[in-house]
Short mmCIF file of C-alpha atoms in Angstrom, two decimals:
data_model
loop_
_atom_site.label_atom_id
_atom_site.label_comp_id
_atom_site.label_asym_id
_atom_site.label_seq_id
_atom_site.Cartn_x
_atom_site.Cartn_y
_atom_site.Cartn_z
CA MET A 1 -6.75 -18.05 -15.15
CA ASN A 2 -9.53 -17.59 -13.07
CA LEU A 3 -8.34 -14.87 -10.96
CA ARG A 4 -10.37 -15.30 -7.91
CA THR A 5 -9.33 -18.02 -6.81
CA VAL A 6 -5.42 -16.88 -7.28
CA PHE A 7 -6.44 -14.24 -4.55
CA PHE A 8 -8.29 -16.54 -3.10
CA ILE A 9 -5.53 -18.85 -2.02
CA ASN A 10 -2.98 -16.04 -1.31
CA LEU A 11 -6.23 -14.73 1.09
CA LEU A 12 -6.12 -18.07 3.10
CA PHE A 13 -2.44 -17.86 3.00
CA GLY A 14 -2.06 -14.60 4.52
CA ILE A 15 -4.45 -15.78 7.04
CA GLY A 16 -2.49 -18.73 7.83
CA LEU A 17 0.32 -16.80 8.60
CA LEU A 18 -1.44 -14.51 10.45
CA GLY A 19 -2.96 -17.04 12.30
CA PHE A 20 0.41 -18.69 12.85
CA SER A 21 1.72 -15.46 14.15
CA LEU A 22 -0.65 -15.43 16.96
CA THR A 23 0.28 -19.08 18.39
CA GLN A 24 3.83 -17.39 18.40
CA ASN A 25 4.67 -15.91 22.11
CA THR A 26 6.64 -12.16 22.20
CA TYR A 27 9.46 -13.27 23.36
CA LYS A 28 12.12 -16.51 23.34
CA ASN A 29 11.97 -16.44 27.18
CA GLU A 30 8.74 -14.63 27.93
CA ALA A 31 10.57 -13.84 31.71
CA GLU A 32 14.04 -12.86 30.10
CA GLY A 33 11.51 -10.08 28.38
CA GLN A 34 10.02 -9.21 31.14
CA GLU A 35 12.94 -8.60 32.64
CA LEU A 36 14.20 -6.23 29.99
CA ILE A 37 11.60 -4.22 30.06
CA ASN A 38 11.92 -3.50 33.52
CA GLN A 39 15.60 -2.63 33.24
CA SER A 40 14.89 -0.25 29.83
CA TYR A 41 15.21 2.96 31.77
CA LYS A 42 18.57 1.76 32.98
CA LEU A 43 19.66 1.25 29.45
CA SER A 44 21.07 3.11 26.59
CA SER A 45 18.28 3.12 23.67
CA SER A 46 20.97 1.05 21.29
CA GLU A 47 21.94 -1.57 24.34
CA TYR A 48 17.85 -2.44 24.73
CA ASP A 49 17.32 -3.04 21.06
CA MET A 50 20.10 -5.17 20.80
CA ARG A 51 18.94 -7.40 23.75
CA ASP A 52 15.62 -7.18 22.46
CA ALA A 53 16.49 -8.48 18.94
CA GLU A 54 18.19 -11.44 20.79
CA LEU A 55 14.99 -12.39 22.67
CA ARG A 56 12.59 -11.33 20.02
CA THR A 57 10.06 -14.60 18.63
CA SER A 58 9.49 -13.90 14.53
CA LYS A 59 5.80 -13.47 15.76
CA ASN A 60 5.52 -10.00 14.59
CA GLN A 61 7.11 -10.49 10.77
CA PHE A 62 4.63 -13.02 10.30
CA MET A 63 1.88 -10.93 11.97
CA ASP A 64 2.51 -8.04 9.78
CA PHE A 65 3.71 -9.75 6.02
CA GLY A 66 0.07 -12.04 7.38
CA SER A 67 -1.63 -9.24 7.62
CA GLY A 68 -0.22 -7.46 4.26
CA ILE A 69 -1.27 -10.68 2.38
CA THR A 70 -4.61 -10.29 4.06
CA VAL A 71 -5.56 -7.38 3.18
CA PHE A 72 -3.87 -6.98 -0.77
CA SER A 73 -5.61 -10.20 -1.40
CA THR A 74 -9.17 -9.12 0.61
CA THR A 75 -8.63 -5.51 -1.69
CA ILE A 76 -7.56 -7.09 -4.86
CA LEU A 77 -10.59 -9.47 -4.87
CA CYS A 78 -13.65 -7.04 -3.93
CA PHE A 79 -12.18 -4.86 -7.03
CA LEU A 80 -12.11 -8.21 -9.28
CA PHE A 81 -16.60 -8.82 -7.79
CA LEU A 82 -17.06 -5.04 -7.83
CA LYS A 83 -15.83 -5.21 -11.88
CA LYS A 84 -16.93 -8.38 -12.93
CA ILE A 85 -13.85 -9.77 -13.66
CA LYS A 86 -13.08 -13.55 -13.78
CA ASN A 87 -10.06 -14.12 -16.15
CA ILE A 88 -7.26 -12.53 -17.59
CA SER A 89 -9.20 -11.99 -20.77
CA ASP A 90 -11.93 -9.74 -18.92
CA LEU A 91 -8.77 -7.42 -18.28
CA LYS A 92 -9.19 -6.26 -21.82
CA ASP A 93 -12.47 -4.71 -21.38
CA LEU A 94 -11.62 -2.82 -18.45
CA LYS A 95 -12.39 0.98 -18.24
CA SER A 96 -10.42 3.23 -16.34
CA LEU A 97 -11.95 6.14 -13.95
CA SER A 98 -13.37 9.12 -15.35
CA LYS A 99 -12.00 12.79 -15.10
CA LYS A 100 -14.03 13.26 -11.94
CA GLY A 101 -13.34 10.31 -10.45
CA ILE A 102 -9.73 9.75 -10.77
CA PHE A 103 -9.37 13.74 -8.52
CA ILE A 104 -11.73 12.22 -6.11
CA TRP A 105 -10.79 9.00 -5.69
CA ALA A 106 -6.48 10.08 -5.53
CA ASN A 107 -7.36 13.31 -2.26
CA LEU A 108 -9.86 10.72 -1.13
CA PHE A 109 -7.31 8.22 -0.23
CA TRP A 110 -4.34 10.79 -0.26
CA LEU A 111 -6.48 11.85 2.99
CA LEU A 112 -7.41 8.39 4.18
CA LEU A 113 -3.26 8.37 4.67
CA ILE A 114 -3.97 10.93 8.34
CA PRO A 115 -6.35 7.84 10.27
CA GLY A 116 -4.27 5.04 9.04
CA THR A 117 -0.95 7.14 9.95
CA HIS A 118 -2.52 6.97 13.09
CA LEU A 119 -3.85 3.35 13.51
CA TYR A 120 -0.09 2.13 12.07
CA TYR A 121 2.13 3.79 15.45
CA TRP A 122 -1.00 3.08 17.58
CA PHE A 123 -1.56 -0.31 16.85
CA ARG A 124 2.82 -1.28 16.96
CA ALA A 125 2.52 0.96 20.56
CA LEU A 126 0.17 -1.43 21.70
CA ARG A 127 1.85 -3.91 20.13
CA GLY A 128 5.50 -3.21 22.02
CA ASP A 129 6.96 -2.64 19.47
CA TYR A 130 8.51 0.62 20.81
CA PRO A 131 10.43 0.50 24.44
CA PRO A 132 8.86 1.86 27.41
CA ASN A 133 11.26 4.28 27.68
CA ALA A 134 11.31 5.64 23.70
CA ASP A 135 10.22 8.75 22.77
CA SER A 136 5.99 9.09 22.11
CA PHE A 137 4.84 8.14 18.97
CA GLY A 138 2.90 10.82 18.04
CA ILE A 139 6.14 12.53 17.58
CA PRO A 140 5.82 10.53 14.07
CA ILE A 141 2.16 11.47 13.92
CA MET A 142 2.49 14.85 14.15
CA THR A 143 5.93 14.97 11.82
CA GLN A 144 4.21 12.60 9.64
CA THR A 145 0.81 14.48 9.19
CA PRO A 146 1.42 17.81 7.54
CA VAL A 147 3.62 15.76 5.48
CA ILE A 148 0.26 14.34 3.89
CA TRP A 149 -1.42 17.32 4.06
CA TYR A 150 0.67 19.66 1.83
CA GLY A 151 1.40 16.52 -0.21
CA LEU A 152 -1.87 17.23 -1.59
CA ILE A 153 -0.38 20.52 -3.18
CA PRO A 154 1.39 18.56 -5.68
CA LEU A 155 -0.44 15.73 -6.16
CA ASN A 156 -3.31 18.19 -7.18
CA LEU A 157 -0.85 20.13 -9.35
CA PHE A 158 -0.04 16.62 -11.35
CA LEU A 159 -3.58 15.78 -11.76
CA ALA A 160 -4.40 18.62 -13.01
CA VAL A 161 -1.00 18.82 -15.36
CA ALA A 162 -2.12 14.80 -16.94
CA LEU A 163 -5.91 15.27 -17.42
CA ILE A 164 -5.05 17.92 -19.63
CA LYS A 165 -6.41 16.70 -23.09
CA SER A 166 -7.31 13.59 -21.49
CA LYS A 167 -9.97 11.09 -22.97
CA SER A 168 -11.35 9.67 -19.48
CA PRO A 169 -12.94 7.05 -19.10
CA SER A 170 -11.59 4.47 -21.82
CA THR A 171 -9.57 1.26 -21.97
CA ILE A 172 -7.15 0.37 -19.45
CA PHE A 173 -4.65 -1.68 -20.68
CA SER A 174 -3.98 0.07 -23.81
CA LYS A 175 -1.11 -0.41 -26.45
CA PHE A 176 1.75 1.80 -25.63
CA ASN A 177 2.42 4.70 -27.70
CA PHE A 178 5.89 6.17 -28.98
CA LYS A 179 4.69 7.81 -31.62
CA SER A 180 5.16 11.20 -30.40
CA VAL A 181 7.56 13.23 -28.20
CA ARG A 182 4.44 13.85 -25.65
CA SER A 183 2.99 10.41 -25.65
CA SER A 184 7.01 8.76 -25.47
CA LEU A 185 7.20 11.04 -22.40
CA TRP A 186 4.04 10.13 -20.97
CA GLU A 187 4.40 6.68 -21.01
CA ILE A 188 8.25 6.98 -19.72
CA VAL A 189 6.31 9.36 -16.40
CA PHE A 190 3.62 6.97 -15.91
CA ILE A 191 5.99 3.22 -16.55
CA ILE A 192 8.20 4.99 -13.89
CA LEU A 193 5.41 5.60 -11.80
CA LEU A 194 4.31 2.50 -11.71
CA ILE A 195 7.40 0.72 -11.17
CA PHE A 196 7.98 2.98 -7.98
CA ASN A 197 4.59 2.60 -6.93
CA GLN A 198 4.81 -1.88 -7.20
CA THR A 199 7.99 -1.81 -5.42
CA ILE A 200 6.67 0.51 -2.21
CA LEU A 201 4.03 -2.70 -2.50
CA ALA A 202 6.09 -4.60 -1.78
CA THR A 203 7.70 -3.37 1.08
CA LEU A 204 4.44 -2.19 2.37
CA ILE A 205 3.55 -5.59 2.22
CA VAL A 206 6.37 -7.23 4.07
CA ASP A 207 5.32 -4.44 6.81
CA GLY A 208 1.90 -5.12 7.37
CA ASP A 209 0.74 -1.14 6.39
CA HIS A 210 -2.69 -1.63 6.06
CA PHE A 211 -4.52 1.88 5.06
CA MET A 212 -1.40 2.39 2.57
CA ILE A 213 -1.66 -1.35 1.04
CA ILE A 214 -5.34 0.01 0.29
CA THR A 215 -4.05 3.32 -0.90
CA ASN A 216 -1.42 2.34 -2.80
CA LEU A 217 -3.88 -0.23 -5.33
CA VAL A 218 -5.74 2.62 -5.66
CA PHE A 219 -3.59 5.02 -6.55
CA THR A 220 -2.04 1.92 -8.66
CA TYR A 221 -5.93 1.69 -10.45
CA ILE A 222 -5.49 6.23 -10.70
CA PHE A 223 -1.52 5.88 -12.49
CA LEU A 224 -3.61 3.15 -15.04
CA SER A 225 -6.22 5.29 -15.48
CA LEU A 226 -4.41 8.66 -16.38
CA ARG A 227 -2.19 6.38 -18.67
CA SER A 228 -4.39 5.22 -20.87
CA GLY A 229 -6.32 8.44 -20.84
CA GLN A 230 -3.56 10.39 -21.79
CA ASN A 231 -3.08 7.38 -24.60
CA LYS A 232 -4.69 7.97 -28.45
CA GLU A 233 -4.33 4.58 -29.56
CA PHE A 234 -7.20 3.21 -27.12
CA HIS A 235 -5.92 -0.34 -28.76
CA ALA A 236 -6.77 -2.95 -25.83
CA VAL A 237 -3.94 -5.33 -25.00
CA SER A 238 -4.27 -8.77 -26.29
CA ILE A 239 -4.41 -10.61 -22.79
#
């Protein structure tokens, strides 16, 4: 199976959804929608949200989902071309990041969540997702930014522990290793992290959170790299 073809088709699908969203109106009745905006300061938040939901079309959902698929597919395609991967069988030779690479990429893309957070809320405010009488969207930005900064501490503590006795770079897709208590615990940890990470990825694509999608995919590669470094077997899986 040609992976580039698969993700190129996904890219076209995402662009198609995004293009379709641009042809839609924001409200089913634009005059009523504008009137609702004009009356927003006279209405309670719950009443405004209820009436806004009744008037909205599916424009934003298609825009978010379409752009999410577009960013996801573009990121994967760039990775496939960078690593010269065409078919599933090529994945067996894919190498993990080095210890230095894991540390740099993890911290870099974690910090990119800060401008990503600003862009996320700024774009949605510009698009009119929030009512005019809503509190400033600067509040969630100022709340989430310190969380990202403080998140560097547990992130680097985890990296330090996971890189102990790690052998990197190595073949990234290695067989499961449950031959000892230590290796079994690491396998369980990374299985949980990868499942949790991919679940979040699905929600990010639907929500169209562009920076988070890219960061999530980078951390998928980082988790796989950490797992392979802790796996002492280094036998490639038959793909």
